[in-house]
mmCIF file of C-alpha atoms in Angstrom:
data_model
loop_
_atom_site.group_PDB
_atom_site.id
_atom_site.type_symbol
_atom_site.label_atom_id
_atom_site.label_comp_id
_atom_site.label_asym_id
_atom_site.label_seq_id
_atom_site.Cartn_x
_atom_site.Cartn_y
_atom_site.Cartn_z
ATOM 1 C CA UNK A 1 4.758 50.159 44.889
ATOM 2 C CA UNK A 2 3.233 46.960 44.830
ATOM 3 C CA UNK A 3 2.103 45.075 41.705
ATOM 4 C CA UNK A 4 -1.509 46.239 41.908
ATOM 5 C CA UNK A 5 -0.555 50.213 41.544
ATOM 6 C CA UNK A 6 2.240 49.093 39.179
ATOM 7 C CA UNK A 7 -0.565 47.526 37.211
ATOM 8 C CA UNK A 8 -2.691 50.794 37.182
ATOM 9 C CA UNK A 9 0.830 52.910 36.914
ATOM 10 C CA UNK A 10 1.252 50.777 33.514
ATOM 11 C CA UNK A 11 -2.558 51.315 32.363
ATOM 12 C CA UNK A 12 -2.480 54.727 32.849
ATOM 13 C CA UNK A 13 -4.898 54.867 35.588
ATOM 14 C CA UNK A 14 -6.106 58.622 36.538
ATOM 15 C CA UNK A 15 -9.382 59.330 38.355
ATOM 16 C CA UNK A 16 -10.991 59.750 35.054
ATOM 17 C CA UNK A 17 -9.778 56.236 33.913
ATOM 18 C CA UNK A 18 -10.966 54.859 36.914
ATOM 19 C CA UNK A 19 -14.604 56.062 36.400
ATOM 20 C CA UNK A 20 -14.493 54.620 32.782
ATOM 21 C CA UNK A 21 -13.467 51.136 33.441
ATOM 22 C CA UNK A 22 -15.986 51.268 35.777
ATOM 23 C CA UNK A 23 -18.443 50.813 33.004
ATOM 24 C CA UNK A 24 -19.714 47.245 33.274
ATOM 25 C CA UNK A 25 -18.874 46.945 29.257
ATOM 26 C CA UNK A 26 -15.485 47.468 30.357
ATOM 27 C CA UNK A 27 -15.357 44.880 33.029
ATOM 28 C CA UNK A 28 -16.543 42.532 30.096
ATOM 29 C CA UNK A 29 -15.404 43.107 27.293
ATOM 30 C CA UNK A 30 -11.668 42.463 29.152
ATOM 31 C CA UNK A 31 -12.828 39.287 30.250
ATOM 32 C CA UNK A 32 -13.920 38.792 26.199
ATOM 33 C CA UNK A 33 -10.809 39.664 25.467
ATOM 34 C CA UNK A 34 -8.925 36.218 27.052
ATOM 35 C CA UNK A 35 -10.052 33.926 24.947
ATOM 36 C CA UNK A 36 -9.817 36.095 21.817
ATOM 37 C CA UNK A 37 -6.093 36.437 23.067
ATOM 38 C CA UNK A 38 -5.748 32.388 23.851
ATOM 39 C CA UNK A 39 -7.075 31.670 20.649
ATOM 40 C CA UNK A 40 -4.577 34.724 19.148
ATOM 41 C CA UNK A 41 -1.752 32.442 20.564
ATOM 42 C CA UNK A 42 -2.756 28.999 19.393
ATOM 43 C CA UNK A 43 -3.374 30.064 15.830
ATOM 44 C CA UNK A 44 0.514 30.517 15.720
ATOM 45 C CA UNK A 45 -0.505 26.641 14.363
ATOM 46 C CA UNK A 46 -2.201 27.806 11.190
ATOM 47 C CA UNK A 47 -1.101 31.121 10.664
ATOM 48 C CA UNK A 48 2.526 31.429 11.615
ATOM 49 C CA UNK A 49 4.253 34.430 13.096
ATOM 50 C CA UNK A 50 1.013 36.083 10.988
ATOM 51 C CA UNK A 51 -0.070 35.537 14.850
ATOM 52 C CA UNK A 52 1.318 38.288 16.029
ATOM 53 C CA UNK A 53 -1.227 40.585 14.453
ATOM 54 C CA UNK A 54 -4.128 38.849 16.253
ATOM 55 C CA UNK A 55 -2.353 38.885 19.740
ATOM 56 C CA UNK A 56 -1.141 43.158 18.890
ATOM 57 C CA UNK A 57 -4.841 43.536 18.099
ATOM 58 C CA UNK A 58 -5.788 41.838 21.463
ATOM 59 C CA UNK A 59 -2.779 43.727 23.520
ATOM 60 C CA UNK A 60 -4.044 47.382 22.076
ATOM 61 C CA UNK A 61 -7.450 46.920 22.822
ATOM 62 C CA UNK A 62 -6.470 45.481 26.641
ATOM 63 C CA UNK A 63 -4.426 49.188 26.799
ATOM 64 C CA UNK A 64 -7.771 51.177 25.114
ATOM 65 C CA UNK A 65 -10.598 49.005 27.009
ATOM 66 C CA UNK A 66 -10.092 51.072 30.323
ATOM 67 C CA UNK A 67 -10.877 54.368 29.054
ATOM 68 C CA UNK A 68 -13.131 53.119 25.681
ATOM 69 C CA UNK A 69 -16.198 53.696 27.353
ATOM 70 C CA UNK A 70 -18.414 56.326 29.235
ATOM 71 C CA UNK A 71 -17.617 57.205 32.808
ATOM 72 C CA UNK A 72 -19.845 55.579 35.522
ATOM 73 C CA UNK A 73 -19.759 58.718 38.210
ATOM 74 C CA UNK A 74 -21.966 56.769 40.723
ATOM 75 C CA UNK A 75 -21.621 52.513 40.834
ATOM 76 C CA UNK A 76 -25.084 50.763 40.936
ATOM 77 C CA UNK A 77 -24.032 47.645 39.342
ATOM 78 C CA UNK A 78 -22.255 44.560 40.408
ATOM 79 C CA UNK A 79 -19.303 45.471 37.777
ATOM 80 C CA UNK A 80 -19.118 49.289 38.352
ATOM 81 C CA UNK A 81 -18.813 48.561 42.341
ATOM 82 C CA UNK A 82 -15.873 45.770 41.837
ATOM 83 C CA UNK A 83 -13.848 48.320 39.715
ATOM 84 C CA UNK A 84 -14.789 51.087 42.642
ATOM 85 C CA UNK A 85 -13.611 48.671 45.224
ATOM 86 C CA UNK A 86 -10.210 47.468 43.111
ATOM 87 C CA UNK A 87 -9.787 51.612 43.001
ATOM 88 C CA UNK A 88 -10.060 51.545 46.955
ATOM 89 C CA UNK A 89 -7.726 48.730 47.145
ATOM 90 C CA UNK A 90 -5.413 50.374 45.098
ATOM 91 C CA UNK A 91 -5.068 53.406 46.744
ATOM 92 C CA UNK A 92 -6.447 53.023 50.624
ATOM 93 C CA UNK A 93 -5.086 49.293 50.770
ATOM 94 C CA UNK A 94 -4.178 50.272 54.557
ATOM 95 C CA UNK A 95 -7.923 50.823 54.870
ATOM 96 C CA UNK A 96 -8.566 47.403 53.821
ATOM 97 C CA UNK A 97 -8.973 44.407 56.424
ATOM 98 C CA UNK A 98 -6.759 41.667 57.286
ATOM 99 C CA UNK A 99 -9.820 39.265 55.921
ATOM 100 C CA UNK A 100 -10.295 41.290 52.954
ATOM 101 C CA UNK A 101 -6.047 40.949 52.552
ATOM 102 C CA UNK A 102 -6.134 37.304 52.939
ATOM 103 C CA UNK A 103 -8.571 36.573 50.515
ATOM 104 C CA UNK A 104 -7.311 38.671 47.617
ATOM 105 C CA UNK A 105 -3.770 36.975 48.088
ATOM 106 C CA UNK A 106 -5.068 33.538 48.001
ATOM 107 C CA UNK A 107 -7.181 34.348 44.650
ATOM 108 C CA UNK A 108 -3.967 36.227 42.801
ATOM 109 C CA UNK A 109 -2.455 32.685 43.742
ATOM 110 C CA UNK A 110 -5.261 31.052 41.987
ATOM 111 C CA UNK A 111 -5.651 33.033 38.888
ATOM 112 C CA UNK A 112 -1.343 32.854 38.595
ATOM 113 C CA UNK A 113 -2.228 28.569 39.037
ATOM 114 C CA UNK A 114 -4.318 28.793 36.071
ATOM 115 C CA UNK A 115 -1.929 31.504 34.007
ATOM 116 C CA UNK A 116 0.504 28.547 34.981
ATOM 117 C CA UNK A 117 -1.967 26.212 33.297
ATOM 118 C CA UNK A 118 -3.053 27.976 30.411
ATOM 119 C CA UNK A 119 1.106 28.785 29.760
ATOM 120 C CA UNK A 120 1.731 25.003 29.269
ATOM 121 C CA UNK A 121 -1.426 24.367 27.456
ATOM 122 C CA UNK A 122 -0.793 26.701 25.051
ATOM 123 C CA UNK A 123 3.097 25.686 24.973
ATOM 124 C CA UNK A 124 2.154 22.121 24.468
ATOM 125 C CA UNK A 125 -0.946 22.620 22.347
ATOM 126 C CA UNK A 126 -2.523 20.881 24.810
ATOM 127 C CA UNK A 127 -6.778 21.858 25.487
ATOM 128 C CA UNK A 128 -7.551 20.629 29.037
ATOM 129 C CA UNK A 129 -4.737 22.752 30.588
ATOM 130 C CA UNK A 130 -5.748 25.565 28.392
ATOM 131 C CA UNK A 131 -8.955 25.457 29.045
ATOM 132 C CA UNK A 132 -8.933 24.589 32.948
ATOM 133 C CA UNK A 133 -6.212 27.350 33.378
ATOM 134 C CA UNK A 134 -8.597 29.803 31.631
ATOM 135 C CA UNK A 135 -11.258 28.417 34.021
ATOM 136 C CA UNK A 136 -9.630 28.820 37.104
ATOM 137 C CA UNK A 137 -8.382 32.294 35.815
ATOM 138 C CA UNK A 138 -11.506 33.622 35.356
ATOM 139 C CA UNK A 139 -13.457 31.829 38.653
ATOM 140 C CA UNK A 140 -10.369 33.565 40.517
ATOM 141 C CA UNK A 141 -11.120 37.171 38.923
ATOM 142 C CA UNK A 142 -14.799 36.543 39.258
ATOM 143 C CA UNK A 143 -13.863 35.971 42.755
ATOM 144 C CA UNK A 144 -11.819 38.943 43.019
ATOM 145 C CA UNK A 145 -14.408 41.355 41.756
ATOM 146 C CA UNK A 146 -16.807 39.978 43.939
ATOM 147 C CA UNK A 147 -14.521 40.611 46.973
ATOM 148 C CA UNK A 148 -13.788 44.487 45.565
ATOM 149 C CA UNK A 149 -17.870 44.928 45.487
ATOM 150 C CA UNK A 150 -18.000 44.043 49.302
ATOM 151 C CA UNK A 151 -14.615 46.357 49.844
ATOM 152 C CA UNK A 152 -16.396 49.247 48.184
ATOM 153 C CA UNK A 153 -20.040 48.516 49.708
ATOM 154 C CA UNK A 154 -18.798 48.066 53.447
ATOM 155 C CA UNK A 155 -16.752 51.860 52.601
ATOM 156 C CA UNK A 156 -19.513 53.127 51.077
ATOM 157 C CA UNK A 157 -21.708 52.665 54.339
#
């Protein structure tokens, strides 16, 4: 199993689930969710270990987000069709092209560069690694969705 099905393994991920997170306030309401966690982590500053319930509250609702919402049964949105596509990468990754393979290995790169950033920023209470790790996080998943919407588009032809 690689880390992408270990990923989904860990969320739970059933057909059902699948369908759910496809709901665009899914998609978005995760990508909310980072800088309600980053700020979580930096208010160990002012609040102590008190921290810890901010950053629980932010871990539950990471584990809830993917089946919070309604199912989307048929994608039309840019959102809906990434989650279809990371669903088709996930389990027909042998369907996938060498391209498509390529790509999505050189953005997990990225978005672990900027995890790597925002880890020392928020170790050394530093903003501009913080924030430029968050940055090139979040361009990289951007990225990444936008590469599962052409998977699931060029198999949905």
């Amino acid at each position: 199993m690689d880390i992408a099905g270990a990923v989904a393994g860990a969320f739970q991920m059933d057909e059902e689930s699948w369908r759910r997170h496809a709901n665009p306030w899914s998609v978005w309401t995760r990508f909310a969710a980072l800088p309600l966690m980053l700020l979580a982590i930096w208010s160990r500053v002012w609040i102590g270990w008190w921290c810890l319930l901010p950053i629980g509250a932010v871990v539950i609702w990471l584990f809830v987000n993917p089946s919070a919402f309604p199912p989307v049964e048929h994608p039309r949105s840019w959102a809906a069709k990434g989650i279809y596509g990371e669903r088709a990468w996930v389990h027909e990754r042998d369907q996938v092209s060498p391209e498509h393979r390529r790509v999505l290995r050189f953005l997990v790169a990225a978005g672990l560069c900027g995890f790597a950033l925002i880890a020392w920023g928020l170790i050394a209470l530093r903003l501009w690694p913080t924030v430029f790790g968050t940055t090139v996080l979040i361009m990289a998943q951007l990225w990444r969705i936008d590469r599962f919407v052409q998977l699931w588009e060029n198999s949905a032809r």
